Amino acid sequence: MASDSNPASEDTFQAPVCCSARYNLAFLAFFGFFVLYSLRVNLSVALVDMVDSNTTAADNRTANECAEHSTPIKVLHNQTGKKYRWDAETQGWILGSFFYGYIIMQIPAGYVASRSGGKLLLGFGILGTSLFTLFTPLAADFGVGALIALRALEGLGEGVTFPAMHAMWSSWAPPLERSKLLSISYAGAQLGTVVSLPLSGIVCFYMNWTYVFYLFGIVGIIWFILWIWLVSDTPETHKTISPYEKEYILSSLRNQLSSQKSVPWVPMLKSQALWAIVVAHFSYNWTFYTLLTLLPTYMKEVLRFNIQENGFLSAVPYLGCWLCMILSGQVADNLRAKWNFSTLCVRRVFSLIGMIGPAVFLVAAGFIGCDYSLAVAFLTISTTLGGFCSSGFSINHLDIAPSYAGILLGITNTFATIPGMIGPIIARSLTPENTIGEWQTVFCIAAAVNVFGAIFFTLFAKGEAQNWAVWDHGGHRN
């Protein structure tokens, strides 16, 4: 298989991995996204403890098709945290308000990062989210409006992070190491979910829910100090990078970056390659958010097993996804560097596995009846296989336009945030009685969206830098 964008010069010499500046950046980014997702998901756990259980009792719509799985655990639960009388609709607004701040920052963040670098944008984005998180108990006391506004502000802070990181990798990631470096950095998001779900539950149980926000907020501030101290926007400005590694990175990217001062918006938005990523990103997130927000509800209300009684089980699927992301990044780059697979072939295959695989097991989860063990198994397999996408469409922005990767991710992530806003609402409208048949419809719709996205990406994706991304105003290729 011929390679479509593997620079020959990159095979001639390669800077060591151990203690390198680029891998230090990857691991610091890993912990940054670990903090980021801890800050994102901790409210969903703490909210259970924040709400007066008598308020939500009337909203429960538990079906009786399956026998009760869980039994009450006779352990003293700390009840010192304040309780609020928020109904199910109010809780939905609180959890959903995050996305309204998140979505509006995507494209502006990508543009700013492409012009002035992503280091400060990413750093202050996570710092701002951490500080707002510390004020969550105070906002809850002020009222539901204050809490919704605070969560929207947290969304603004988190909204800059992925475009900023993509923009930084456009200057740091040699083409044949993109899958490894980006999968390491973004895998922190999955591990953050793995750790924060059970840890938040433990903190709520033995202390009270306010400490959940204090704990993760302080960790975020500590990370910010390390990030500002140790990271640079580009190899040229890094203080401790070796001359050998700097030359390796710069020479590998020499023919892939643009010298244009302005962004080529029109050819960019007309690009077939961009819209292939948009459709894939939207489709993948539809299933991702269905799994993230609705399967615990399905297990509780239909299978009648309260997954919150076992934080480890709720985190297992994301542990699988984390491992898959790390391993798939290694495999993807080895296929390109050692086996001479084309970039396009690798992106297509990994996207197909990472989108059609989860679709199959999501449908299976709806058709297993009342078997809780199989439900957990299928959920774990589905989420784990989704990790392949981290070396598929998720980093294809850097293949087609390295200079504008942050802007491209801002565009695709804007569309990909929509499923998080509307997916749960549509699913709830389709499940008025919480029957197995109604949930089968929800899972089949999510799976169909995923399969469509996988096919669309396979047909229209590109693996090489596009002309509009590497030509200057005089029509000369850089």
Coordinates of C-alpha atoms in Angstrom, one line a residue:
M1 CA 0.0 0.0 0.0
A2 CA 1.5 3.3 -1.0
S3 CA 1.8 6.0 1.5
D4 CA 0.0 9.3 0.7
S5 CA 1.5 11.6 3.3
N6 CA 4.4 9.8 5.0
P7 CA 7.4 12.1 4.6
A8 CA 10.4 10.1 3.5
S9 CA 12.8 12.3 5.4
E10 CA 11.3 11.3 8.7
D11 CA 12.6 7.8 8.4
T12 CA 16.2 8.9 8.1
F13 CA 16.6 10.0 11.7
Q14 CA 14.3 10.1 14.7
A15 CA 14.8 11.8 18.0
P16 CA 14.7 9.6 21.0
V17 CA 11.3 9.2 22.8
C18 CA 12.6 9.0 26.4
C19 CA 12.7 12.4 28.2
S20 CA 11.8 14.2 24.9
A21 CA 10.0 17.5 25.0
R22 CA 7.2 16.3 22.7
Y23 CA 6.4 13.3 24.9
N24 CA 6.6 15.5 28.0
L25 CA 4.0 17.7 26.4
A26 CA 1.9 14.6 25.7
F27 CA 2.0 13.4 29.3
L28 CA 1.2 16.9 30.7
A29 CA -1.7 17.2 28.3
F30 CA -2.8 13.7 29.4
F31 CA -3.1 14.9 33.0
G32 CA -4.7 18.1 31.8
F33 CA -7.5 16.2 30.1
F34 CA -7.7 13.9 33.1
V35 CA -8.5 17.0 35.2
L36 CA -10.8 18.3 32.6
Y37 CA -13.1 15.3 32.5
S38 CA -13.0 14.9 36.2
L39 CA -14.4 18.4 36.4
R40 CA -17.0 17.6 33.8
V41 CA -18.5 14.4 35.2
N42 CA -18.2 15.0 39.0
L43 CA -21.5 16.9 39.0
S44 CA -23.5 14.0 37.6
V45 CA -22.4 11.9 40.6
A46 CA -22.7 14.7 43.2
L47 CA -26.1 15.8 42.0
V48 CA -27.6 12.5 43.3
D49 CA -26.5 13.6 46.8
M50 CA -27.4 17.2 46.3
V51 CA -31.1 16.5 45.5
D52 CA -33.8 15.7 48.1
S53 CA -34.8 12.1 47.2
N54 CA -38.4 12.9 48.0
T55 CA -38.5 15.5 45.2
T56 CA -37.4 13.0 42.5
A57 CA -39.6 10.1 43.7
A58 CA -42.5 11.4 41.7
D59 CA -40.4 11.6 38.5
N60 CA -39.2 8.0 38.6
R61 CA -40.7 5.9 35.9
T62 CA -39.3 2.5 36.7
A63 CA -40.7 -0.3 34.5
N64 CA -41.6 -3.7 36.0
E65 CA -40.5 -5.9 33.1
C66 CA -37.3 -6.9 34.9
A67 CA -36.8 -8.2 38.5
E68 CA -35.1 -6.0 41.1
H69 CA -31.3 -6.6 40.9
S70 CA -30.0 -4.4 43.7
T71 CA -30.5 -4.6 47.4
P72 CA -30.0 -1.7 49.8
I73 CA -26.5 -1.5 51.3
K74 CA -26.5 -1.1 55.1
V75 CA -23.6 1.4 55.4
L76 CA -23.8 4.7 57.2
H77 CA -24.0 7.4 54.6
N78 CA -22.8 10.9 55.5
Q79 CA -25.8 13.2 55.2
T80 CA -24.3 16.5 56.2
G81 CA -24.4 18.0 52.7
K82 CA -27.3 20.4 52.0
K83 CA -30.2 19.1 50.0
Y84 CA -32.1 21.0 47.3
R85 CA -35.7 20.4 46.0
W86 CA -34.9 20.2 42.2
D87 CA -37.2 18.1 40.0
A88 CA -36.0 16.0 37.1
E89 CA -36.5 18.8 34.6
T90 CA -34.4 21.2 36.7
Q91 CA -31.6 18.7 37.0
G92 CA -31.7 18.3 33.2
W93 CA -31.1 22.0 32.8
I94 CA -28.3 22.0 35.3
L95 CA -26.5 19.1 33.6
G96 CA -27.2 20.5 30.1
S97 CA -26.1 24.1 30.7
F98 CA -22.5 23.0 30.4
F99 CA -22.9 22.4 26.7
Y100 CA -24.3 25.9 26.0
G101 CA -21.0 27.5 27.1
Y102 CA -18.9 24.7 25.6
I103 CA -20.4 25.0 22.0
I104 CA -19.9 28.7 21.5
M105 CA -16.1 28.6 22.2
Q106 CA -15.1 26.0 19.7
I107 CA -14.4 28.0 16.6
P108 CA -13.2 31.2 18.3
A109 CA -10.7 29.1 20.4
G110 CA -9.4 27.3 17.3
Y111 CA -8.9 30.7 15.5
V112 CA -7.1 32.3 18.5
A113 CA -4.9 29.2 19.1
S114 CA -3.9 29.1 15.4
R115 CA -2.8 32.8 15.6
S116 CA -1.2 33.0 19.0
G117 CA -0.6 29.5 20.2
G118 CA -2.6 27.1 22.5
K119 CA -0.5 27.0 25.6
L120 CA -2.1 29.9 27.5
L121 CA -5.5 29.3 26.0
L122 CA -5.5 25.7 27.2
G123 CA -3.9 26.5 30.6
F124 CA -6.3 29.3 31.5
G125 CA -9.3 27.3 30.1
I126 CA -8.6 24.5 32.7
L127 CA -7.7 27.0 35.4
G128 CA -11.0 28.9 34.9
T129 CA -13.0 25.7 35.0
S130 CA -11.2 24.6 38.2
L131 CA -11.9 27.9 39.9
F132 CA -15.6 27.9 38.9
T133 CA -15.8 24.3 40.2
L134 CA -14.6 25.5 43.6
F135 CA -17.6 27.9 43.7
T136 CA -20.2 25.2 42.9
P137 CA -21.4 24.8 46.5
L138 CA -21.8 28.6 46.8
A139 CA -23.7 28.9 43.5
A140 CA -26.0 26.0 44.6
D141 CA -26.9 28.0 47.7
F142 CA -27.6 31.1 45.7
G143 CA -30.2 29.1 43.6
V144 CA -30.6 27.0 40.5
G145 CA -30.1 30.0 38.2
A146 CA -26.7 30.7 39.7
L147 CA -25.7 27.1 39.3
I148 CA -26.8 26.9 35.7
A149 CA -24.9 30.1 34.9
L150 CA -21.8 28.7 36.7
R151 CA -22.0 25.4 34.7
A152 CA -22.3 27.4 31.5
L153 CA -19.1 29.4 32.4
E154 CA -17.3 26.0 33.1
G155 CA -18.4 25.0 29.6
L156 CA -16.8 28.2 28.2
G157 CA -13.5 27.2 30.0
E158 CA -13.6 23.7 28.7
G159 CA -14.6 24.7 25.3
V160 CA -11.2 26.2 24.4
T161 CA -9.2 23.0 25.4
F162 CA -9.5 20.6 22.4
P163 CA -9.0 23.2 19.7
A164 CA -6.0 24.7 21.6
M165 CA -4.5 21.2 22.0
H166 CA -4.9 20.4 18.3
A167 CA -3.3 23.7 17.4
M168 CA -0.3 22.9 19.7
W169 CA 0.1 19.5 18.1
S170 CA 0.2 21.1 14.7
S171 CA 3.6 22.5 15.7
W172 CA 4.8 19.6 17.9
A173 CA 3.7 16.3 16.4
P174 CA 5.8 14.7 13.6
P175 CA 3.4 13.1 11.1
L176 CA 4.5 9.5 11.8
E177 CA 4.0 10.1 15.6
R178 CA 0.6 11.8 15.5
S179 CA -1.4 8.8 16.5
K180 CA 0.8 8.0 19.4
L181 CA 1.1 11.6 20.7
L182 CA -2.5 12.6 20.3
S183 CA -3.9 9.3 21.7
I184 CA -1.7 9.6 24.8
S185 CA -2.8 13.2 25.4
Y186 CA -6.5 12.7 24.8
A187 CA -6.7 9.4 26.7
G188 CA -6.5 11.4 29.9
A189 CA -10.1 12.3 29.3
Q190 CA -11.2 8.6 29.6
L191 CA -9.0 8.0 32.6
G192 CA -10.4 11.1 34.3
T193 CA -13.9 9.6 33.9
V194 CA -12.6 6.2 35.2
V195 CA -11.2 7.8 38.4
S196 CA -13.7 10.6 39.0
L197 CA -16.9 8.4 38.8
P198 CA -16.1 6.1 41.7
L199 CA -14.0 8.6 43.6
S200 CA -16.8 11.2 43.5
G201 CA -19.2 8.5 44.8
I202 CA -16.8 7.6 47.7
V203 CA -16.3 11.3 48.7
C204 CA -20.1 11.9 48.7
F205 CA -20.6 8.8 50.7
Y206 CA -18.1 9.2 53.4
M207 CA -17.7 13.0 53.5
N208 CA -20.3 15.1 51.7
W209 CA -20.9 16.3 48.1
T210 CA -19.2 19.7 48.6
Y211 CA -15.7 18.1 48.9
V212 CA -16.1 16.6 45.4
F213 CA -15.8 20.1 43.9
Y214 CA -13.1 21.2 46.3
L215 CA -10.9 18.2 45.6
F216 CA -11.0 18.3 41.8
G217 CA -10.8 22.1 41.7
I218 CA -7.6 22.2 43.7
V219 CA -6.0 19.4 41.5
G220 CA -6.8 21.6 38.5
I221 CA -4.9 24.6 39.9
I222 CA -1.9 22.4 40.7
W223 CA -1.9 21.1 37.1
F224 CA -2.0 24.7 35.8
I225 CA 1.1 25.7 37.6
L226 CA 3.0 22.7 36.1
W227 CA 1.7 23.5 32.6
I228 CA 2.7 27.1 32.6
W229 CA 6.2 26.2 34.0
L230 CA 7.1 23.3 31.7
V231 CA 5.3 23.8 28.4
S232 CA 6.0 25.9 25.3
D233 CA 3.8 26.7 22.3
T234 CA 6.4 25.6 19.7
P235 CA 9.7 23.6 19.6
E236 CA 11.5 26.9 18.7
T237 CA 10.5 28.5 22.0
H238 CA 11.1 25.5 24.3
K239 CA 14.0 26.2 26.7
T240 CA 15.2 22.6 27.3
I241 CA 14.6 20.8 24.0
S242 CA 17.6 19.2 22.5
P243 CA 18.8 20.7 19.1
Y244 CA 18.5 17.2 17.6
E245 CA 14.8 16.8 18.6
K246 CA 14.0 20.4 17.5
E247 CA 15.5 19.7 14.1
Y248 CA 13.7 16.4 13.8
I249 CA 10.3 18.0 14.5
L250 CA 10.8 21.0 12.3
S251 CA 12.1 19.1 9.4
S252 CA 9.2 16.6 9.5
L253 CA 6.7 19.4 9.3
R254 CA 8.5 21.6 6.8
N255 CA 6.3 20.8 3.8
Q256 CA 3.1 20.6 5.7
L257 CA 2.6 24.1 7.2
S258 CA 1.2 27.2 5.5
S259 CA 2.8 30.7 5.4
Q260 CA -0.6 32.4 4.9
K261 CA -1.4 35.2 7.4
S262 CA -5.1 34.9 6.9
V263 CA -7.3 31.8 7.3
P264 CA -8.6 30.4 3.9
W265 CA -12.2 30.2 5.2
V266 CA -13.9 29.7 1.8
P267 CA -11.9 26.7 0.5
M268 CA -11.8 25.3 4.0
L269 CA -15.6 25.3 4.3
K270 CA -15.9 23.9 0.8
S271 CA -13.5 21.0 1.6
Q272 CA -15.0 17.6 1.3
A273 CA -12.3 16.3 3.7
L274 CA -13.5 18.6 6.4
W275 CA -17.2 17.6 6.1
A276 CA -16.2 14.0 6.2
I277 CA -14.8 14.6 9.7
V278 CA -17.8 16.7 10.7
V279 CA -20.2 13.9 9.9
A280 CA -18.1 11.3 11.6
H281 CA -17.5 13.4 14.7
F282 CA -21.3 14.2 15.0
S283 CA -22.2 10.6 14.5
Y284 CA -19.7 9.2 17.0
N285 CA -20.7 11.7 19.7
W286 CA -24.4 10.8 19.3
T287 CA -23.6 7.3 20.4
F288 CA -21.0 8.4 22.9
Y289 CA -23.4 10.7 24.7
T290 CA -26.1 8.0 24.6
L291 CA -23.8 5.7 26.4
L292 CA -22.5 8.4 28.8
T293 CA -25.8 9.8 29.9
L294 CA -28.5 7.2 29.2
L295 CA -27.3 3.7 29.8
P296 CA -27.0 4.2 33.6
T297 CA -30.6 5.4 33.4
Y298 CA -31.6 2.3 31.3
M299 CA -29.9 0.0 33.9
K300 CA -31.6 1.7 36.8
E301 CA -35.1 2.2 35.4
V302 CA -35.5 -0.8 33.1
L303 CA -33.0 -3.4 34.3
R304 CA -33.6 -2.1 37.9
F305 CA -30.0 -2.2 39.0
N306 CA -28.7 1.1 40.5
I307 CA -25.3 1.3 38.9
Q308 CA -24.3 4.1 41.4
E309 CA -24.1 1.4 44.1
N310 CA -21.0 0.2 42.3
G311 CA -18.8 3.0 41.1
F312 CA -16.2 0.6 39.7
L313 CA -18.7 -1.0 37.3
S314 CA -19.8 2.4 36.0
A315 CA -16.1 3.2 35.3
V316 CA -15.1 -0.1 33.7
P317 CA -16.2 0.9 30.1
Y318 CA -14.1 4.0 30.2
L319 CA -11.1 2.1 31.5
G320 CA -11.4 -0.1 28.4
C321 CA -11.7 2.9 26.1
W322 CA -8.5 4.4 27.8
L323 CA -6.5 1.3 27.2
C324 CA -7.8 1.0 23.6
M325 CA -6.9 4.6 22.8
I326 CA -3.3 4.1 24.0
L327 CA -2.8 0.8 22.2
S328 CA -4.5 2.0 19.0
G329 CA -2.2 5.0 18.7
Q330 CA 0.8 2.7 18.8
V331 CA -0.6 0.3 16.3
A332 CA -1.8 3.1 13.9
D333 CA 1.7 4.7 13.7
N334 CA 3.4 1.4 13.4
L335 CA 1.2 0.5 10.4
R336 CA 2.2 3.7 8.7
A337 CA 5.9 3.8 9.6
K338 CA 6.8 0.1 9.5
W339 CA 4.3 -1.4 7.2
N340 CA 3.9 1.5 4.8
F341 CA 0.1 1.7 5.1
S342 CA -1.3 5.0 3.8
T343 CA -2.5 7.5 6.3
L344 CA -5.9 7.5 4.6
C345 CA -6.2 3.7 4.9
V346 CA -5.3 3.8 8.6
R347 CA -7.8 6.6 9.4
R348 CA -10.6 4.8 7.5
V349 CA -10.0 1.3 9.1
F350 CA -9.7 2.7 12.7
S351 CA -12.8 4.9 12.2
L352 CA -14.9 1.9 10.9
I353 CA -13.9 -0.3 13.9
G354 CA -14.4 2.6 16.3
M355 CA -17.9 3.5 15.0
I356 CA -19.5 0.3 13.7
G357 CA -18.3 -1.8 16.6
P358 CA -19.9 0.3 19.3
A359 CA -23.1 0.5 17.2
V360 CA -23.4 -3.3 17.1
F361 CA -23.0 -3.7 20.8
L362 CA -25.2 -0.8 21.6
V363 CA -28.1 -2.5 19.7
A364 CA -27.2 -5.8 21.5
A365 CA -27.5 -4.0 24.8
G366 CA -31.1 -3.3 24.0
F367 CA -32.0 -6.8 23.0
I368 CA -30.6 -8.8 25.9
G369 CA -33.7 -8.6 28.0
C370 CA -33.0 -8.4 31.7
D371 CA -29.5 -9.9 31.8
Y372 CA -27.5 -7.3 33.8
S373 CA -24.2 -9.1 33.3
L374 CA -24.5 -9.0 29.6
A375 CA -25.6 -5.3 29.7
V376 CA -22.4 -4.4 31.5
A377 CA -20.3 -6.6 29.1
F378 CA -21.8 -5.1 26.0
L379 CA -21.5 -1.5 27.3
T380 CA -17.9 -2.1 28.1
I381 CA -17.1 -3.6 24.7
S382 CA -19.0 -0.8 22.9
T383 CA -17.2 2.0 24.7
T384 CA -13.8 0.2 24.4
L385 CA -14.1 -0.2 20.7
G386 CA -14.9 3.5 20.4
G387 CA -11.3 4.1 21.5
F388 CA -10.1 3.2 18.0
C389 CA -11.5 6.5 16.7
S390 CA -8.8 8.4 18.5
S391 CA -6.5 7.2 15.7
G392 CA -9.2 7.6 13.1
F393 CA -11.2 10.7 12.3
S394 CA -10.4 12.3 15.6
I395 CA -6.9 13.4 14.5
N396 CA -7.6 13.6 10.7
H397 CA -7.6 17.4 11.1
L398 CA -3.9 17.3 11.5
D399 CA -3.5 15.2 8.3
I400 CA -5.5 17.5 6.0
A401 CA -4.5 20.9 7.4
P402 CA -1.8 21.0 10.1
S403 CA -1.6 24.8 10.2
Y404 CA -5.4 25.1 10.8
A405 CA -6.0 21.9 12.9
G406 CA -7.3 24.0 15.8
I407 CA -9.8 25.8 13.7
L408 CA -10.9 22.5 12.0
L409 CA -11.4 20.9 15.4
G410 CA -13.4 23.9 16.5
I411 CA -15.7 23.5 13.5
T412 CA -16.2 19.7 13.9
N413 CA -16.5 19.9 17.7
T414 CA -19.2 22.6 17.3
F415 CA -21.4 20.1 15.4
A416 CA -20.3 17.2 17.6
T417 CA -21.5 19.0 20.7
I418 CA -25.1 19.1 19.4
P419 CA -25.8 15.4 20.2
G420 CA -24.9 16.1 23.8
M421 CA -27.6 18.8 23.9
I422 CA -30.4 17.1 22.0
G423 CA -29.7 13.4 22.2
P424 CA -30.9 12.8 25.8
I425 CA -34.0 15.0 25.2
I426 CA -35.0 12.9 22.1
A427 CA -34.3 9.7 24.0
R428 CA -36.4 10.8 26.9
S429 CA -39.3 11.7 24.6
L430 CA -39.1 8.2 23.0
T431 CA -39.2 6.4 26.4
P432 CA -42.4 7.7 28.2
E433 CA -43.0 4.3 29.9
N434 CA -39.4 3.1 30.1
T435 CA -40.1 -0.2 28.5
I436 CA -37.5 -2.4 26.9
G437 CA -39.1 -1.9 23.5
E438 CA -38.9 1.9 23.8
W439 CA -35.2 1.7 24.7
Q440 CA -34.5 -0.6 21.8
T441 CA -35.7 2.2 19.5
V442 CA -33.3 4.7 21.2
F443 CA -30.3 2.3 20.8
C444 CA -31.2 1.5 17.2
I445 CA -31.4 5.2 16.2
A446 CA -28.0 5.9 17.9
A447 CA -26.4 2.9 16.1
A448 CA -27.8 3.9 12.7
V449 CA -26.4 7.4 13.1
N450 CA -23.0 5.9 14.0
V451 CA -23.0 3.5 11.0
F452 CA -24.0 6.4 8.6
G453 CA -21.1 8.5 9.9
A454 CA -18.6 5.6 9.5
I455 CA -19.7 5.0 5.9
F456 CA -19.7 8.8 5.0
F457 CA -16.1 9.2 6.4
T458 CA -14.9 6.1 4.6
L459 CA -16.2 7.5 1.3
F460 CA -15.1 11.1 1.5
A461 CA -12.1 11.3 3.9
K462 CA -8.6 12.4 2.8
G463 CA -5.2 11.5 4.2
E464 CA -2.9 14.2 2.9
A465 CA -2.5 17.9 3.4
Q466 CA -5.0 19.7 1.2
N467 CA -3.9 22.3 -1.3
W468 CA -5.7 25.2 0.4
A469 CA -3.9 24.4 3.6
V470 CA -0.3 24.5 2.2
W471 CA -0.4 27.1 -0.6
D472 CA 0.4 30.8 0.0
H473 CA -1.5 33.8 -1.5
G474 CA 0.7 33.7 -4.6
G475 CA -0.4 30.2 -5.4
H476 CA 2.9 28.7 -4.5
R477 CA 3.2 25.5 -2.5
N478 CA 5.3 25.9 0.6

